[in-house]
Amino acid sequence: MRTCIPIVFLCIHSLAAVYAADLLTIDDGVVRVGIDREKGGAITWLSSHEYPSNIVNVADPGRLIQQSYYAGRRLNRVIEGQHKAWSPWSWNPIQGGGVGQGGDSGTWSRVTQFRKTESSLYSETIPKLWDMADEEADAVMRQWSTFEPDMAGVVAVTCEFQAMRDKEDRWGGPTKNPQETPACYFTRNFDDVRSYLGEGRWRKEAQPPGPPWGKTMPPRKAMAMFEASGQGVAVFSPTATQSWNFGPHGSGLSDQPDVGPCMHVAPIDRVLMGHQTTYRFRYWLVIGDETDIAKRLDMLWGKYSQEQSQVTHKNSQ
């Protein structure tokens, strides 16, 4: 039986979020992870026994730890309500939701399935197009979150994206686009960025506030971000094939999850995305100090370094 993190470890400003009716969480005694029905079913909570505050930035639908995909040609649809800062833009369904208009904080995606077991979370989402105020994409996102067996503090996440575009839609034919696997946004205090080199070795990464984001190629398909006390969060994405995006946004070292300043990292894969493509991949989140994270990343590399994403195309693209 896994035990929950005691309430005494939860910071006061986070209590309401933990017990929100639409937040489902699981924990393995070391790490707690949660998904939110009101925020597209994306991962909106990540904490540990040693760092009980929420690590995930949830300031708007473009943050979170979430699925985000790109396809088709870039279009100017400002006359239809496309945000001017994101025009022209390609077909970009994201799990969180759309950017919104008129100074609002965006519109959240619709969740159609949302459930948990003792050790797993599942969501199914109709995503919004990022560049529009409130437009659903012809697509479905599914996500399974659980714990890696025999690795305390390691969350394993399986993502599945199913495009269901009309073959005559305005974005045109199949294109080979960079895909975020996944897009991650953490609180701004996790500002010590490192790529993992294996066997306990790290490479410091530096980047001024963006966007645009920095780019780097971590040789072990893993990057971590640490805060001042030494606690960190790492992303291991073995199916990434391109340089990763990373960097800070905004100034200051806030530990608040609902403010603008944040840290970003996104492994990148390049995938031919057609009108009716299904894309499936896995990634892992590792929580702990430098020593713990390095040990877990070495174990994950030994098990999953050859993992590949799965891409299928229905009928003619």
mmCIF file of C-alpha atoms in Angstrom:
data_model
loop_
_atom_site.group_PDB
_atom_site.id
_atom_site.type_symbol
_atom_site.label_atom_id
_atom_site.label_comp_id
_atom_site.label_asym_id
_atom_site.label_seq_id
_atom_site.Cartn_x
_atom_site.Cartn_y
_atom_site.Cartn_z
ATOM 1 C CA MET A 1 0.000 0.000 0.000
ATOM 2 C CA ARG A 2 1.448 3.363 -1.049
ATOM 3 C CA THR A 3 1.179 6.087 1.564
ATOM 4 C CA CYS A 4 0.127 9.665 0.882
ATOM 5 C CA ILE A 5 2.375 12.592 1.718
ATOM 6 C CA PRO A 6 1.198 13.882 5.115
ATOM 7 C CA ILE A 7 -0.609 17.201 5.148
ATOM 8 C CA VAL A 8 2.073 18.738 7.354
ATOM 9 C CA PHE A 9 4.442 18.716 4.396
ATOM 10 C CA LEU A 10 2.145 20.797 2.188
ATOM 11 C CA CYS A 11 2.842 24.513 1.934
ATOM 12 C CA ILE A 12 -0.110 26.704 2.872
ATOM 13 C CA HIS A 13 -0.557 28.362 -0.527
ATOM 14 C CA SER A 14 -0.851 24.924 -2.153
ATOM 15 C CA LEU A 15 -3.472 23.320 0.108
ATOM 16 C CA ALA A 16 -6.440 24.405 -1.962
ATOM 17 C CA ALA A 17 -4.912 23.008 -5.145
ATOM 18 C CA VAL A 18 -4.216 19.588 -3.637
ATOM 19 C CA TYR A 19 -7.787 19.107 -2.487
ATOM 20 C CA ALA A 20 -9.526 20.685 -5.478
ATOM 21 C CA ALA A 21 -12.386 18.451 -6.624
ATOM 22 C CA ASP A 22 -11.021 18.284 -10.148
ATOM 23 C CA LEU A 23 -7.452 17.325 -9.208
ATOM 24 C CA LEU A 24 -6.588 13.625 -9.063
ATOM 25 C CA THR A 25 -3.266 12.690 -7.458
ATOM 26 C CA ILE A 26 -1.257 9.556 -6.745
ATOM 27 C CA ASP A 27 1.972 9.177 -4.788
ATOM 28 C CA ASP A 28 4.557 6.503 -4.082
ATOM 29 C CA GLY A 29 5.724 7.871 -0.740
ATOM 30 C CA VAL A 30 8.425 9.941 -2.458
ATOM 31 C CA VAL A 31 6.705 11.835 -5.250
ATOM 32 C CA ARG A 32 3.139 13.060 -5.799
ATOM 33 C CA VAL A 33 1.786 13.668 -9.309
ATOM 34 C CA GLY A 34 -1.603 15.030 -10.295
ATOM 35 C CA ILE A 35 -3.802 15.771 -13.301
ATOM 36 C CA ASP A 36 -6.573 18.378 -13.409
ATOM 37 C CA ARG A 37 -9.941 17.969 -15.141
ATOM 38 C CA GLU A 38 -10.327 21.751 -15.402
ATOM 39 C CA LYS A 39 -6.913 22.130 -17.049
ATOM 40 C CA GLY A 40 -7.168 19.727 -19.955
ATOM 41 C CA GLY A 41 -6.276 16.602 -17.996
ATOM 42 C CA ALA A 42 -2.625 17.642 -18.166
ATOM 43 C CA ILE A 43 -0.126 17.182 -15.336
ATOM 44 C CA THR A 44 -0.596 20.178 -13.058
ATOM 45 C CA TRP A 45 0.931 18.879 -9.831
ATOM 46 C CA LEU A 46 4.390 17.493 -9.093
ATOM 47 C CA SER A 47 5.995 17.492 -5.650
ATOM 48 C CA SER A 48 8.053 15.304 -3.348
ATOM 49 C CA HIS A 49 8.529 14.529 0.325
ATOM 50 C CA GLU A 50 11.621 16.773 0.304
ATOM 51 C CA TYR A 51 10.004 19.517 -1.809
ATOM 52 C CA PRO A 52 6.272 19.481 -0.928
ATOM 53 C CA SER A 53 5.305 22.588 -2.934
ATOM 54 C CA ASN A 54 4.021 22.271 -6.473
ATOM 55 C CA ILE A 55 6.843 22.368 -9.049
ATOM 56 C CA VAL A 56 4.537 22.799 -12.080
ATOM 57 C CA ASN A 57 3.739 26.283 -13.423
ATOM 58 C CA VAL A 58 -0.013 26.491 -14.078
ATOM 59 C CA ALA A 59 -0.378 30.208 -14.865
ATOM 60 C CA ASP A 60 -2.223 29.669 -18.164
ATOM 61 C CA PRO A 61 -3.162 26.887 -20.648
ATOM 62 C CA GLY A 62 0.220 27.172 -22.378
ATOM 63 C CA ARG A 63 2.150 26.070 -19.264
ATOM 64 C CA LEU A 64 1.667 22.794 -17.306
ATOM 65 C CA ILE A 65 3.353 19.519 -18.289
ATOM 66 C CA GLN A 66 1.414 18.703 -21.397
ATOM 67 C CA GLN A 67 1.098 17.355 -24.904
ATOM 68 C CA SER A 68 1.556 19.781 -27.809
ATOM 69 C CA TYR A 69 1.752 18.967 -31.526
ATOM 70 C CA TYR A 70 2.217 20.772 -34.836
ATOM 71 C CA ALA A 71 1.072 20.035 -38.382
ATOM 72 C CA GLY A 72 0.232 21.767 -41.655
ATOM 73 C CA ARG A 73 1.086 25.167 -43.003
ATOM 74 C CA ARG A 74 1.118 28.429 -41.050
ATOM 75 C CA LEU A 75 -2.023 30.520 -41.504
ATOM 76 C CA ASN A 76 -3.052 34.088 -40.713
ATOM 77 C CA ARG A 77 -6.527 33.847 -39.180
ATOM 78 C CA VAL A 78 -6.569 37.077 -37.197
ATOM 79 C CA ILE A 79 -9.861 38.051 -38.818
ATOM 80 C CA GLU A 80 -11.362 34.885 -37.265
ATOM 81 C CA GLY A 81 -10.041 35.615 -33.782
ATOM 82 C CA GLN A 82 -6.486 34.291 -33.970
ATOM 83 C CA HIS A 83 -4.234 35.964 -31.406
ATOM 84 C CA LYS A 84 -2.029 38.548 -33.134
ATOM 85 C CA ALA A 85 1.045 37.422 -31.179
ATOM 86 C CA TRP A 86 0.617 33.917 -32.606
ATOM 87 C CA SER A 87 -0.076 34.707 -36.247
ATOM 88 C CA PRO A 88 0.575 33.175 -38.669
ATOM 89 C CA TRP A 89 0.483 29.794 -36.922
ATOM 90 C CA SER A 90 0.247 26.146 -37.891
ATOM 91 C CA TRP A 91 -2.300 23.579 -36.683
ATOM 92 C CA ASN A 92 -1.255 23.326 -33.025
ATOM 93 C CA PRO A 93 -3.550 21.361 -30.694
ATOM 94 C CA ILE A 94 -2.380 21.486 -27.089
ATOM 95 C CA GLN A 95 -3.675 19.661 -24.053
ATOM 96 C CA GLY A 96 -4.037 22.738 -21.850
ATOM 97 C CA GLY A 97 -6.106 24.953 -24.127
ATOM 98 C CA GLY A 98 -6.115 28.096 -26.242
ATOM 99 C CA VAL A 99 -4.251 31.353 -25.708
ATOM 100 C CA GLY A 100 -7.427 33.393 -25.281
ATOM 101 C CA GLN A 101 -8.093 37.023 -26.207
ATOM 102 C CA GLY A 102 -8.549 40.445 -24.655
ATOM 103 C CA GLY A 103 -6.243 39.992 -21.688
ATOM 104 C CA ASP A 104 -7.870 36.815 -20.367
ATOM 105 C CA SER A 105 -5.820 33.812 -19.289
ATOM 106 C CA GLY A 106 -6.964 31.499 -22.067
ATOM 107 C CA THR A 107 -9.583 28.806 -22.503
ATOM 108 C CA TRP A 108 -9.044 25.290 -21.173
ATOM 109 C CA SER A 109 -9.475 22.105 -23.193
ATOM 110 C CA ARG A 110 -12.396 19.736 -22.673
ATOM 111 C CA VAL A 111 -11.761 16.480 -20.803
ATOM 112 C CA THR A 112 -13.977 13.538 -21.806
ATOM 113 C CA GLN A 113 -12.497 10.841 -19.541
ATOM 114 C CA PHE A 114 -10.803 11.337 -16.181
ATOM 115 C CA ARG A 115 -10.028 8.626 -13.639
ATOM 116 C CA LYS A 116 -7.519 7.134 -11.225
ATOM 117 C CA THR A 117 -6.582 3.871 -9.577
ATOM 118 C CA GLU A 118 -4.331 3.463 -6.545
ATOM 119 C CA SER A 119 -1.218 3.939 -8.705
ATOM 120 C CA SER A 120 -2.307 5.372 -12.078
ATOM 121 C CA LEU A 121 -4.035 8.354 -13.668
ATOM 122 C CA TYR A 122 -5.807 8.531 -17.015
ATOM 123 C CA SER A 123 -7.248 11.395 -19.027
ATOM 124 C CA GLU A 124 -8.747 11.767 -22.481
ATOM 125 C CA THR A 125 -8.941 15.269 -23.894
ATOM 126 C CA ILE A 126 -10.324 17.148 -26.872
ATOM 127 C CA PRO A 127 -7.532 19.751 -27.227
ATOM 128 C CA LYS A 128 -7.838 23.394 -28.205
ATOM 129 C CA LEU A 129 -5.848 25.088 -30.945
ATOM 130 C CA TRP A 130 -3.271 27.211 -29.161
ATOM 131 C CA ASP A 131 -3.466 30.323 -31.362
ATOM 132 C CA MET A 132 -7.244 30.722 -31.154
ATOM 133 C CA ALA A 133 -9.445 32.068 -28.377
ATOM 134 C CA ASP A 134 -11.655 28.996 -28.081
ATOM 135 C CA GLU A 135 -11.445 26.531 -30.972
ATOM 136 C CA GLU A 136 -11.372 22.773 -30.499
ATOM 137 C CA ALA A 137 -9.017 20.760 -32.680
ATOM 138 C CA ASP A 138 -10.115 17.712 -34.650
ATOM 139 C CA ALA A 139 -8.040 15.454 -32.418
ATOM 140 C CA VAL A 140 -7.964 13.398 -29.227
ATOM 141 C CA MET A 141 -5.187 13.187 -26.634
ATOM 142 C CA ARG A 142 -4.892 10.272 -24.215
ATOM 143 C CA GLN A 143 -2.507 10.077 -21.285
ATOM 144 C CA TRP A 144 -1.562 7.398 -18.756
ATOM 145 C CA SER A 145 0.565 8.365 -15.729
ATOM 146 C CA THR A 146 1.973 5.868 -13.250
ATOM 147 C CA PHE A 147 5.166 5.051 -11.325
ATOM 148 C CA GLU A 148 8.182 3.270 -12.769
ATOM 149 C CA PRO A 149 8.450 -0.136 -11.052
ATOM 150 C CA ASP A 150 11.235 -0.418 -8.458
ATOM 151 C CA MET A 151 12.295 3.234 -8.898
ATOM 152 C CA ALA A 152 11.011 5.482 -6.125
ATOM 153 C CA GLY A 153 10.466 9.068 -7.226
ATOM 154 C CA VAL A 154 10.045 8.254 -10.942
ATOM 155 C CA VAL A 155 6.829 8.967 -12.845
ATOM 156 C CA ALA A 156 6.253 7.195 -16.173
ATOM 157 C CA VAL A 157 3.910 8.894 -18.644
ATOM 158 C CA THR A 158 2.489 7.456 -21.873
ATOM 159 C CA CYS A 159 1.015 9.922 -24.377
ATOM 160 C CA GLU A 160 -1.123 9.164 -27.400
ATOM 161 C CA PHE A 161 -2.243 11.726 -29.953
ATOM 162 C CA GLN A 162 -4.832 10.978 -32.621
ATOM 163 C CA ALA A 163 -5.301 13.529 -35.400
ATOM 164 C CA MET A 164 -8.728 13.419 -37.053
ATOM 165 C CA ARG A 165 -8.497 16.277 -39.518
ATOM 166 C CA ASP A 166 -10.619 16.563 -42.636
ATOM 167 C CA LYS A 167 -8.429 15.888 -45.664
ATOM 168 C CA GLU A 168 -9.723 19.055 -47.299
ATOM 169 C CA ASP A 169 -9.060 21.369 -44.376
ATOM 170 C CA ARG A 170 -7.198 24.652 -44.711
ATOM 171 C CA TRP A 171 -3.867 23.502 -43.231
ATOM 172 C CA GLY A 172 -3.017 21.329 -46.224
ATOM 173 C CA GLY A 173 -1.211 18.023 -46.536
ATOM 174 C CA PRO A 174 1.194 16.108 -44.273
ATOM 175 C CA THR A 175 4.210 17.981 -42.934
ATOM 176 C CA LYS A 176 7.194 16.823 -40.917
ATOM 177 C CA ASN A 177 7.101 19.066 -37.864
ATOM 178 C CA PRO A 178 8.931 19.296 -34.537
ATOM 179 C CA GLN A 179 6.813 17.843 -31.723
ATOM 180 C CA GLU A 180 7.236 18.532 -27.996
ATOM 181 C CA THR A 181 7.633 15.276 -26.056
ATOM 182 C CA PRO A 182 6.410 16.816 -23.799
ATOM 183 C CA ALA A 183 6.192 20.580 -23.137
ATOM 184 C CA CYS A 184 7.160 21.197 -19.478
ATOM 185 C CA TYR A 185 6.860 24.369 -17.415
ATOM 186 C CA PHE A 186 8.192 24.526 -13.853
ATOM 187 C CA THR A 187 8.288 27.234 -11.201
ATOM 188 C CA ARG A 188 10.936 29.910 -11.781
ATOM 189 C CA ASN A 189 13.093 28.970 -8.761
ATOM 190 C CA PHE A 190 14.273 25.791 -10.532
ATOM 191 C CA ASP A 191 16.793 27.893 -12.436
ATOM 192 C CA ASP A 192 19.894 25.659 -12.313
ATOM 193 C CA VAL A 193 19.636 23.875 -15.676
ATOM 194 C CA ARG A 194 21.774 20.858 -16.553
ATOM 195 C CA SER A 195 21.992 18.197 -19.243
ATOM 196 C CA TYR A 196 22.783 14.712 -18.001
ATOM 197 C CA LEU A 197 25.915 13.061 -19.430
ATOM 198 C CA GLY A 198 25.714 9.738 -17.600
ATOM 199 C CA GLU A 199 27.492 8.143 -14.622
ATOM 200 C CA GLY A 200 26.826 11.113 -12.366
ATOM 201 C CA ARG A 201 28.206 13.741 -14.772
ATOM 202 C CA TRP A 202 26.334 16.919 -15.681
ATOM 203 C CA ARG A 203 26.743 19.803 -18.118
ATOM 204 C CA LYS A 204 25.573 23.253 -17.040
ATOM 205 C CA GLU A 205 23.267 24.995 -19.522
ATOM 206 C CA ALA A 206 22.743 28.755 -19.692
ATOM 207 C CA GLN A 207 20.138 30.791 -21.536
ATOM 208 C CA PRO A 208 18.776 34.347 -21.093
ATOM 209 C CA PRO A 209 15.029 34.694 -20.509
ATOM 210 C CA GLY A 210 12.919 33.800 -23.530
ATOM 211 C CA PRO A 211 11.207 33.022 -25.701
ATOM 212 C CA PRO A 212 12.997 32.426 -27.965
ATOM 213 C CA TRP A 213 14.253 29.416 -26.039
ATOM 214 C CA GLY A 214 17.745 28.018 -25.933
ATOM 215 C CA LYS A 215 18.589 24.786 -27.719
ATOM 216 C CA THR A 216 20.835 21.937 -26.616
ATOM 217 C CA MET A 217 21.314 18.244 -27.339
ATOM 218 C CA PRO A 218 21.543 16.221 -24.092
ATOM 219 C CA PRO A 219 23.461 13.031 -24.952
ATOM 220 C CA ARG A 220 21.470 10.861 -22.516
ATOM 221 C CA LYS A 221 18.089 12.319 -23.549
ATOM 222 C CA ALA A 222 17.645 13.913 -20.117
ATOM 223 C CA MET A 223 17.726 17.417 -18.644
ATOM 224 C CA ALA A 224 17.204 18.528 -15.052
ATOM 225 C CA MET A 225 16.411 21.766 -13.258
ATOM 226 C CA PHE A 226 17.404 22.362 -9.610
ATOM 227 C CA GLU A 227 16.444 24.949 -6.987
ATOM 228 C CA ALA A 228 18.649 26.489 -4.309
ATOM 229 C CA SER A 229 18.315 23.737 -1.698
ATOM 230 C CA GLY A 230 19.433 21.106 -4.213
ATOM 231 C CA GLN A 231 16.089 19.532 -5.055
ATOM 232 C CA GLY A 232 15.463 18.983 -8.740
ATOM 233 C CA VAL A 233 13.197 17.623 -11.443
ATOM 234 C CA ALA A 234 14.483 15.809 -14.524
ATOM 235 C CA VAL A 235 12.799 14.924 -17.805
ATOM 236 C CA PHE A 236 13.918 11.758 -19.597
ATOM 237 C CA SER A 237 12.525 11.463 -23.133
ATOM 238 C CA PRO A 238 14.299 8.671 -25.021
ATOM 239 C CA THR A 239 12.347 9.159 -28.257
ATOM 240 C CA ALA A 240 13.527 12.762 -28.687
ATOM 241 C CA THR A 241 15.571 13.102 -31.881
ATOM 242 C CA GLN A 242 16.249 16.845 -32.114
ATOM 243 C CA SER A 243 17.794 19.582 -29.976
ATOM 244 C CA TRP A 244 15.740 20.331 -26.862
ATOM 245 C CA ASN A 245 14.181 23.718 -26.104
ATOM 246 C CA PHE A 246 14.905 25.139 -22.667
ATOM 247 C CA GLY A 247 15.254 28.321 -20.659
ATOM 248 C CA PRO A 248 13.741 30.742 -18.156
ATOM 249 C CA HIS A 249 10.872 33.128 -18.735
ATOM 250 C CA GLY A 250 10.642 36.309 -16.684
ATOM 251 C CA SER A 251 12.840 37.447 -13.816
ATOM 252 C CA GLY A 252 13.051 36.638 -10.123
ATOM 253 C CA LEU A 253 13.097 33.206 -8.526
ATOM 254 C CA SER A 254 9.459 32.763 -7.586
ATOM 255 C CA ASP A 255 8.301 29.425 -6.202
ATOM 256 C CA GLN A 256 4.659 30.281 -6.956
ATOM 257 C CA PRO A 257 3.035 27.996 -9.574
ATOM 258 C CA ASP A 258 0.411 30.521 -10.728
ATOM 259 C CA VAL A 259 2.592 33.487 -11.742
ATOM 260 C CA GLY A 260 4.124 34.435 -15.093
ATOM 261 C CA PRO A 261 7.852 33.743 -14.511
ATOM 262 C CA CYS A 262 8.709 30.085 -15.098
ATOM 263 C CA MET A 263 11.263 27.580 -16.395
ATOM 264 C CA HIS A 264 10.704 25.668 -19.617
ATOM 265 C CA VAL A 265 12.091 22.477 -21.124
ATOM 266 C CA ALA A 266 10.791 20.493 -24.087
ATOM 267 C CA PRO A 267 12.358 17.427 -25.697
ATOM 268 C CA ILE A 268 11.764 17.525 -29.450
ATOM 269 C CA ASP A 269 10.973 14.797 -31.961
ATOM 270 C CA ARG A 270 10.371 15.420 -35.665
ATOM 271 C CA VAL A 271 7.348 13.536 -36.973
ATOM 272 C CA LEU A 272 5.417 13.407 -40.232
ATOM 273 C CA MET A 273 1.971 14.489 -39.044
ATOM 274 C CA GLY A 274 -0.845 13.882 -41.489
ATOM 275 C CA HIS A 275 -4.582 14.378 -41.410
ATOM 276 C CA GLN A 276 -5.202 11.088 -39.584
ATOM 277 C CA THR A 277 -1.983 10.249 -37.807
ATOM 278 C CA THR A 278 -1.694 8.529 -34.427
ATOM 279 C CA TYR A 279 1.500 9.272 -32.491
ATOM 280 C CA ARG A 280 2.460 7.505 -29.252
ATOM 281 C CA PHE A 281 5.500 7.930 -27.000
ATOM 282 C CA ARG A 282 6.638 7.712 -23.368
ATOM 283 C CA TYR A 283 8.645 9.962 -21.092
ATOM 284 C CA TRP A 284 9.695 9.939 -17.438
ATOM 285 C CA LEU A 285 9.817 12.580 -14.675
ATOM 286 C CA VAL A 286 12.426 12.091 -11.938
ATOM 287 C CA ILE A 287 12.338 13.982 -8.625
ATOM 288 C CA GLY A 288 15.108 14.242 -6.019
ATOM 289 C CA ASP A 289 18.554 15.660 -5.390
ATOM 290 C CA GLU A 290 21.453 15.464 -7.850
ATOM 291 C CA THR A 291 22.648 12.049 -6.639
ATOM 292 C CA ASP A 292 19.195 10.461 -6.625
ATOM 293 C CA ILE A 293 18.299 11.819 -10.050
ATOM 294 C CA ALA A 294 21.592 10.688 -11.592
ATOM 295 C CA LYS A 295 21.144 7.173 -10.243
ATOM 296 C CA ARG A 296 17.603 6.937 -11.603
ATOM 297 C CA LEU A 297 18.554 8.388 -14.989
ATOM 298 C CA ASP A 298 21.322 5.794 -15.368
ATOM 299 C CA MET A 299 18.804 3.047 -14.610
ATOM 300 C CA LEU A 300 16.273 4.462 -17.062
ATOM 301 C CA TRP A 301 18.931 4.772 -19.760
ATOM 302 C CA GLY A 302 19.854 1.125 -19.265
ATOM 303 C CA LYS A 303 16.240 0.058 -19.698
ATOM 304 C CA TYR A 304 14.877 2.457 -22.310
ATOM 305 C CA SER A 305 17.665 4.039 -24.360
ATOM 306 C CA GLN A 306 16.482 2.170 -27.472
ATOM 307 C CA GLU A 307 12.825 3.093 -27.057
ATOM 308 C CA GLN A 308 11.131 4.477 -30.164
ATOM 309 C CA SER A 309 7.903 6.371 -30.690
ATOM 310 C CA GLN A 310 5.056 4.785 -32.634
ATOM 311 C CA VAL A 311 3.558 6.561 -35.646
ATOM 312 C CA THR A 312 0.707 5.209 -37.765
ATOM 313 C CA HIS A 313 -1.151 6.841 -40.658
ATOM 314 C CA LYS A 314 -4.730 5.908 -41.452
ATOM 315 C CA ASN A 315 -5.526 5.569 -45.152
ATOM 316 C CA SER A 316 -3.788 7.925 -47.573
ATOM 317 C CA GLN A 317 -2.334 11.074 -45.981
#
